[in-house]
Short mmCIF file of C-alpha atoms in Angstrom, two decimals:
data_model
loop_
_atom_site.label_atom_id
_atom_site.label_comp_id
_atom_site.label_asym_id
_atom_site.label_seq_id
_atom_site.Cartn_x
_atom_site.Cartn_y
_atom_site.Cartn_z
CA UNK A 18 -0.54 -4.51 53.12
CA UNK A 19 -1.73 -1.17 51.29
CA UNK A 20 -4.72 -2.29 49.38
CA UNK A 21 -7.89 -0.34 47.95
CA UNK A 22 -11.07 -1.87 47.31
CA UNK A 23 -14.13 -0.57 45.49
CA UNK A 24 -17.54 -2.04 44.72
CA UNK A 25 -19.50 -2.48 42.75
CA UNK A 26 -17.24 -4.01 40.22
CA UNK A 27 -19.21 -3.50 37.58
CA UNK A 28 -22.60 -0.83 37.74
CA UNK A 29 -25.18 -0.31 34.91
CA UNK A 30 -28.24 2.33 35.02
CA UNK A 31 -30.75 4.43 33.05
CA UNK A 32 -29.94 7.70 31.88
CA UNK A 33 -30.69 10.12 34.18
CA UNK A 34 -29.97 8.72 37.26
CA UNK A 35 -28.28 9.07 40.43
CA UNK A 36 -25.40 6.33 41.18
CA UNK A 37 -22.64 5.70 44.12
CA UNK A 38 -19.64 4.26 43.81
CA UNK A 39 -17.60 3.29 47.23
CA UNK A 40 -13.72 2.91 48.31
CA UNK A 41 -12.49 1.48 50.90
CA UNK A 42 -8.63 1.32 51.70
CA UNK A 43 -5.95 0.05 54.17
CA UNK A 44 -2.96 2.43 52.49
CA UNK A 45 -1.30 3.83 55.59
CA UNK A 46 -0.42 7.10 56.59
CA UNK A 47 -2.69 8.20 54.13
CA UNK A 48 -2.27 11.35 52.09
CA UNK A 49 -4.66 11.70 49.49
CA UNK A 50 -7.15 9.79 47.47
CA UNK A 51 -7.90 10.46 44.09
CA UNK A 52 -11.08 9.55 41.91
CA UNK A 53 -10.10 9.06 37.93
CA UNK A 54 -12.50 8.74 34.82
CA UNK A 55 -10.92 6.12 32.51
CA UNK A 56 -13.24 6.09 29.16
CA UNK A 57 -12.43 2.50 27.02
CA UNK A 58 -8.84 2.73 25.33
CA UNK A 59 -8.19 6.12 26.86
CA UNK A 60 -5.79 7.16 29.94
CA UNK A 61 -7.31 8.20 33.25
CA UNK A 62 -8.17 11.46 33.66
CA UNK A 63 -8.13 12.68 37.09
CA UNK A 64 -12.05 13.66 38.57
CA UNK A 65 -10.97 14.58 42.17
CA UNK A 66 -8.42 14.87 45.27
CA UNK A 67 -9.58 14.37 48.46
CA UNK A 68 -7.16 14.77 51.43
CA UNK A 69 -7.50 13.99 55.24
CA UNK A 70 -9.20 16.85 56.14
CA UNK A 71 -11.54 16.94 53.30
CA UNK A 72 -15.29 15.55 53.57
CA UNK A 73 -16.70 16.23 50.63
CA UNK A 74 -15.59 17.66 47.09
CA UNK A 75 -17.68 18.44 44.24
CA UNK A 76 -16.82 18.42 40.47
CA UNK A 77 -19.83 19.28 38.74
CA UNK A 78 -21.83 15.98 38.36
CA UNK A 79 -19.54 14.61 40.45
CA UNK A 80 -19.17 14.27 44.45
CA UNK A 81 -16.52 12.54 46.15
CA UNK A 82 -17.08 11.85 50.13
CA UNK A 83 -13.96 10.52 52.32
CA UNK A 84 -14.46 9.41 55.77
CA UNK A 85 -10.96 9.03 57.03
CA UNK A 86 -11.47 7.38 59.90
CA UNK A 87 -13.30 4.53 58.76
CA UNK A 88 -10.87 4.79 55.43
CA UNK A 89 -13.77 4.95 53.12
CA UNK A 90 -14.38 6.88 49.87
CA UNK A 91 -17.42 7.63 47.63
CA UNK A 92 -18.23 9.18 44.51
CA UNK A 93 -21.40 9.88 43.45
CA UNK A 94 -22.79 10.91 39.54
CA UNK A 95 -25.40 12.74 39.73
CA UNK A 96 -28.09 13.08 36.72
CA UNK A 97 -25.83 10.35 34.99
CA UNK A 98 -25.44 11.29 30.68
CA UNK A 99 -24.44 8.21 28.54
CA UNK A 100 -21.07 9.72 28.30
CA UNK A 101 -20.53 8.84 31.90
CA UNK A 102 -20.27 5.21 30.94
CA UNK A 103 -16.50 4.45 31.86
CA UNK A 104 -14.15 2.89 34.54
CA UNK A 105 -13.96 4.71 38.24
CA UNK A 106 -10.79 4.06 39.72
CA UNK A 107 -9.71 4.93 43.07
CA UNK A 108 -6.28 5.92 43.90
CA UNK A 109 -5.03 6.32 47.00
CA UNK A 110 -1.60 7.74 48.19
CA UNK A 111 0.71 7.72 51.28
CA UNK A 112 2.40 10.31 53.30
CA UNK A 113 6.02 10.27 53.37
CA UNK A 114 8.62 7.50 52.04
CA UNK A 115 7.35 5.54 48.83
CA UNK A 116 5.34 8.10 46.28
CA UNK A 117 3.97 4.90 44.49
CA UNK A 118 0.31 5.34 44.82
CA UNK A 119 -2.28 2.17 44.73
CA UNK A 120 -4.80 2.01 42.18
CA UNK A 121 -7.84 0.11 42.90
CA UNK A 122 -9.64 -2.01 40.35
CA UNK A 123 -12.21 0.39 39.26
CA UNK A 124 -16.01 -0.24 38.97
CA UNK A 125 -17.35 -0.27 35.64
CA UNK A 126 -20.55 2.35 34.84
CA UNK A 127 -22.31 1.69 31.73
CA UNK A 128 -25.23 3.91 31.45
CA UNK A 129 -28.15 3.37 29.28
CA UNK A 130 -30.59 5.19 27.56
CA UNK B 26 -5.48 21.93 26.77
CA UNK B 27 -1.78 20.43 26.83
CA UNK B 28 -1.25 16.61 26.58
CA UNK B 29 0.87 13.97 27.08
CA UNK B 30 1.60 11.94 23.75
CA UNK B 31 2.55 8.11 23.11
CA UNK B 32 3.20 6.68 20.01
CA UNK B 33 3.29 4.00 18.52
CA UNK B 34 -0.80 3.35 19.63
CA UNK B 35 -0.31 -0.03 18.98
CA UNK B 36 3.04 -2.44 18.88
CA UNK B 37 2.89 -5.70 17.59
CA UNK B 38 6.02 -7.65 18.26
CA UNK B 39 7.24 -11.52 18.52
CA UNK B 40 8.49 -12.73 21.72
CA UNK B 41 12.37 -12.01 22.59
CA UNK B 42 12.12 -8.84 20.69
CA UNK B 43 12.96 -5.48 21.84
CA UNK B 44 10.16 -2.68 21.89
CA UNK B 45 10.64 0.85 22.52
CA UNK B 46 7.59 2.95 23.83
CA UNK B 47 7.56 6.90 23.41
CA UNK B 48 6.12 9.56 25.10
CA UNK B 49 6.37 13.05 25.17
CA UNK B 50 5.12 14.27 28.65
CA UNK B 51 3.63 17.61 29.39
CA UNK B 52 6.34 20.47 28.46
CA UNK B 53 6.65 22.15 32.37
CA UNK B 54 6.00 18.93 34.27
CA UNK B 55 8.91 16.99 35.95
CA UNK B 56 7.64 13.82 37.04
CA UNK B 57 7.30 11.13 34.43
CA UNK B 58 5.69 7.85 34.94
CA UNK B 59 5.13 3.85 33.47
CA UNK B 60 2.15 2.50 34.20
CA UNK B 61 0.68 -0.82 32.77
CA UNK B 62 -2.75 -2.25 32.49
CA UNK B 63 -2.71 -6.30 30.93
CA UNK B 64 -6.61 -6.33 29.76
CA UNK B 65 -9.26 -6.29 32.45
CA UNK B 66 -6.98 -5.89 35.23
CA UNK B 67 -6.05 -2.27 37.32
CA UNK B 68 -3.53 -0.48 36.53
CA UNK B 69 -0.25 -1.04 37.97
CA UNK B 70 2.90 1.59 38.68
CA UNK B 71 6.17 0.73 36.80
CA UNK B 72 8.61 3.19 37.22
CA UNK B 73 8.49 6.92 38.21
CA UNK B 74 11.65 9.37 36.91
CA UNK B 75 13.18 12.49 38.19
CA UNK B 76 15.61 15.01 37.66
CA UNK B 77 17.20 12.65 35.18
CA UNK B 78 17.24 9.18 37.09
CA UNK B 79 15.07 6.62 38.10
CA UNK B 80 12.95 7.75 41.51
CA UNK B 81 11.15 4.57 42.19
CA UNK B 82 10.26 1.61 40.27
CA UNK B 83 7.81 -1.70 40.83
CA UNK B 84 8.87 -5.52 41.17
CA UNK B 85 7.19 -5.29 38.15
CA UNK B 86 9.80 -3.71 36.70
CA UNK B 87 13.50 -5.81 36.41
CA UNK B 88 16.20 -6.07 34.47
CA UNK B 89 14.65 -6.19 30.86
CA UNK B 90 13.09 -2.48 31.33
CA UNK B 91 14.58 0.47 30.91
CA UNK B 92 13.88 4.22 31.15
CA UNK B 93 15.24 7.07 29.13
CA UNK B 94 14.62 10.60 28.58
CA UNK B 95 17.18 11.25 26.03
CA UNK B 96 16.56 15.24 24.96
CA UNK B 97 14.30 17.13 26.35
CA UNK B 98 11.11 16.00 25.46
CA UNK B 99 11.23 12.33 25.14
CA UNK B 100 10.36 9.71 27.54
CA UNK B 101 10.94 6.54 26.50
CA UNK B 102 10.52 2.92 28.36
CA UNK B 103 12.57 -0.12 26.92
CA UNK B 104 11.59 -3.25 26.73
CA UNK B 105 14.42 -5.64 25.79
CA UNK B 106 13.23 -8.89 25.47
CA UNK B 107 9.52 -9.07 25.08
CA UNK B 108 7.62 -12.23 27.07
CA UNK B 109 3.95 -12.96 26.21
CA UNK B 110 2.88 -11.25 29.47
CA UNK B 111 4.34 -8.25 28.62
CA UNK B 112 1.27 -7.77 26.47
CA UNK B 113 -0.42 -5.17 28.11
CA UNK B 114 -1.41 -1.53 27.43
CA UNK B 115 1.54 0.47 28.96
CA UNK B 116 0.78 3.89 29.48
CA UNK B 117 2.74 7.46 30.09
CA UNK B 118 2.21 9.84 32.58
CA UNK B 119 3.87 13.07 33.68
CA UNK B 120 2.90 15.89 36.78
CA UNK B 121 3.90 18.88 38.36
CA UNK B 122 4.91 17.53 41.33
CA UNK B 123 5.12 14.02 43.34
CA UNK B 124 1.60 14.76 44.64
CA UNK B 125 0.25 16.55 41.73
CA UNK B 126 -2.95 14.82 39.51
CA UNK B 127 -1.06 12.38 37.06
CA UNK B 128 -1.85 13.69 33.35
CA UNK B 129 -2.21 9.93 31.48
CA UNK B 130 -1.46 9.55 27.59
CA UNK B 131 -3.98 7.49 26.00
CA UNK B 132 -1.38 4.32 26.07
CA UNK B 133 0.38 1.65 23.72
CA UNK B 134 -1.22 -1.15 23.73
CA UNK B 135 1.88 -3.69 23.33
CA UNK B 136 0.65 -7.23 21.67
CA UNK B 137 3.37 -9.66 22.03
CA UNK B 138 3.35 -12.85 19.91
#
């Protein structure tokens, strides 16, 4: 079954600092994975595609690792602002047939001052 | 920037109703998308559209939806009969292509009573 995982549910930190957020996923033949920023009552916005020959993708603050052989994903916030304080969702996507991608649950970052 | 749009915000409606969600996707993109979060729970694919017809749709999605895009800007997803787990924020998205990011609206959030 085509499932995506991601820890920690729920994450809060200081201002300032570093955090990582991990994916794992079982969706198979994989395409892509996709990190997206949803801020409270707001849509996702997409952060960052990774695909199977990608290791590592940077968006600013923002760093998304994919290891797809052990089917894992990471994104890591660096220098974290207060605005960063949102749901992470993982999406991940399969090659050929069904387009329907599978969202993961999305950890929760709340970051204090 | 260019967004996608959905009105009402908010929909309050009593059970057995019918509720019709809008959204007006981004003008050159020709994917649409229903997606649906129920509160503190991951988003969930309803129905993707192209070219005029239904491309894929969800278990999630039976009888008592429907999809139209009924001019050229509109997207609209029908709800015939609402049930109290329809509640839920539903939201819109459109992209350039089947692989493309997914541009999100900021959602309805549908309160059924």
């Amino acid at each position: 079954k085509n499932q995506v995982e991601q820890s920690p549910q729920s994450l809060i930190i200081l201002e300032g600092k570093n955090c990582t957020l991990q994916c794992n996923y079982t969706v198979s033949p994989f395409s892509n994975l996709r990190w997206y920023k949803q801020d409270t009552g707001r849509g996702p916005v997409s952060l960052t595609i990774m695909t199977f020959s990608e290791n590592t993708k940077s968006n600013g603050r923002y760093t998304a690792t994919l290891d797809a052989d052990t089917k894992q994903s990471s994104l890591h916030i660096t220098a974290s602002q207060l605005s960063d304080s949102a749901s992470y969702i993982c999406v991940v996507n399969r090659a050929g047939g069904s387009y329907i991608p599978t969202f993961g649950r999305g950890t929760s970052l709340i970051v204090h001052p | 920037e260019p967004e996608v749009t959905q009105t009402p915000s908010h929909q309050v409606t009593q059970m057995g109703q019918e509720v019709i969600l809008r959204c007006v996707p981004i003008s050159n993109h020709l994917y649409f998308y229903w997606y649906r979060q129920i509160l503190g729970q991951k988003v969930e694919f309803l129905v993707s559209f192209y070219n005029n017809e239904i491309s894929e749709k969800s278990e999630i999605f039976d009888d008592q939806f429907s999809v139209e895009r009924p001019d050229g800007s509109n997207f609209t997803l029908k709800i015939r009969s609402t049930k109290l787990e329809d509640s839920a924020m539903y939201f819109c998205a459109s992209s350039t292509d089947s692989l493309s990011p997914l541009h999100f609206g900021n959602g309805t959030r549908l309160t059924v009573t």
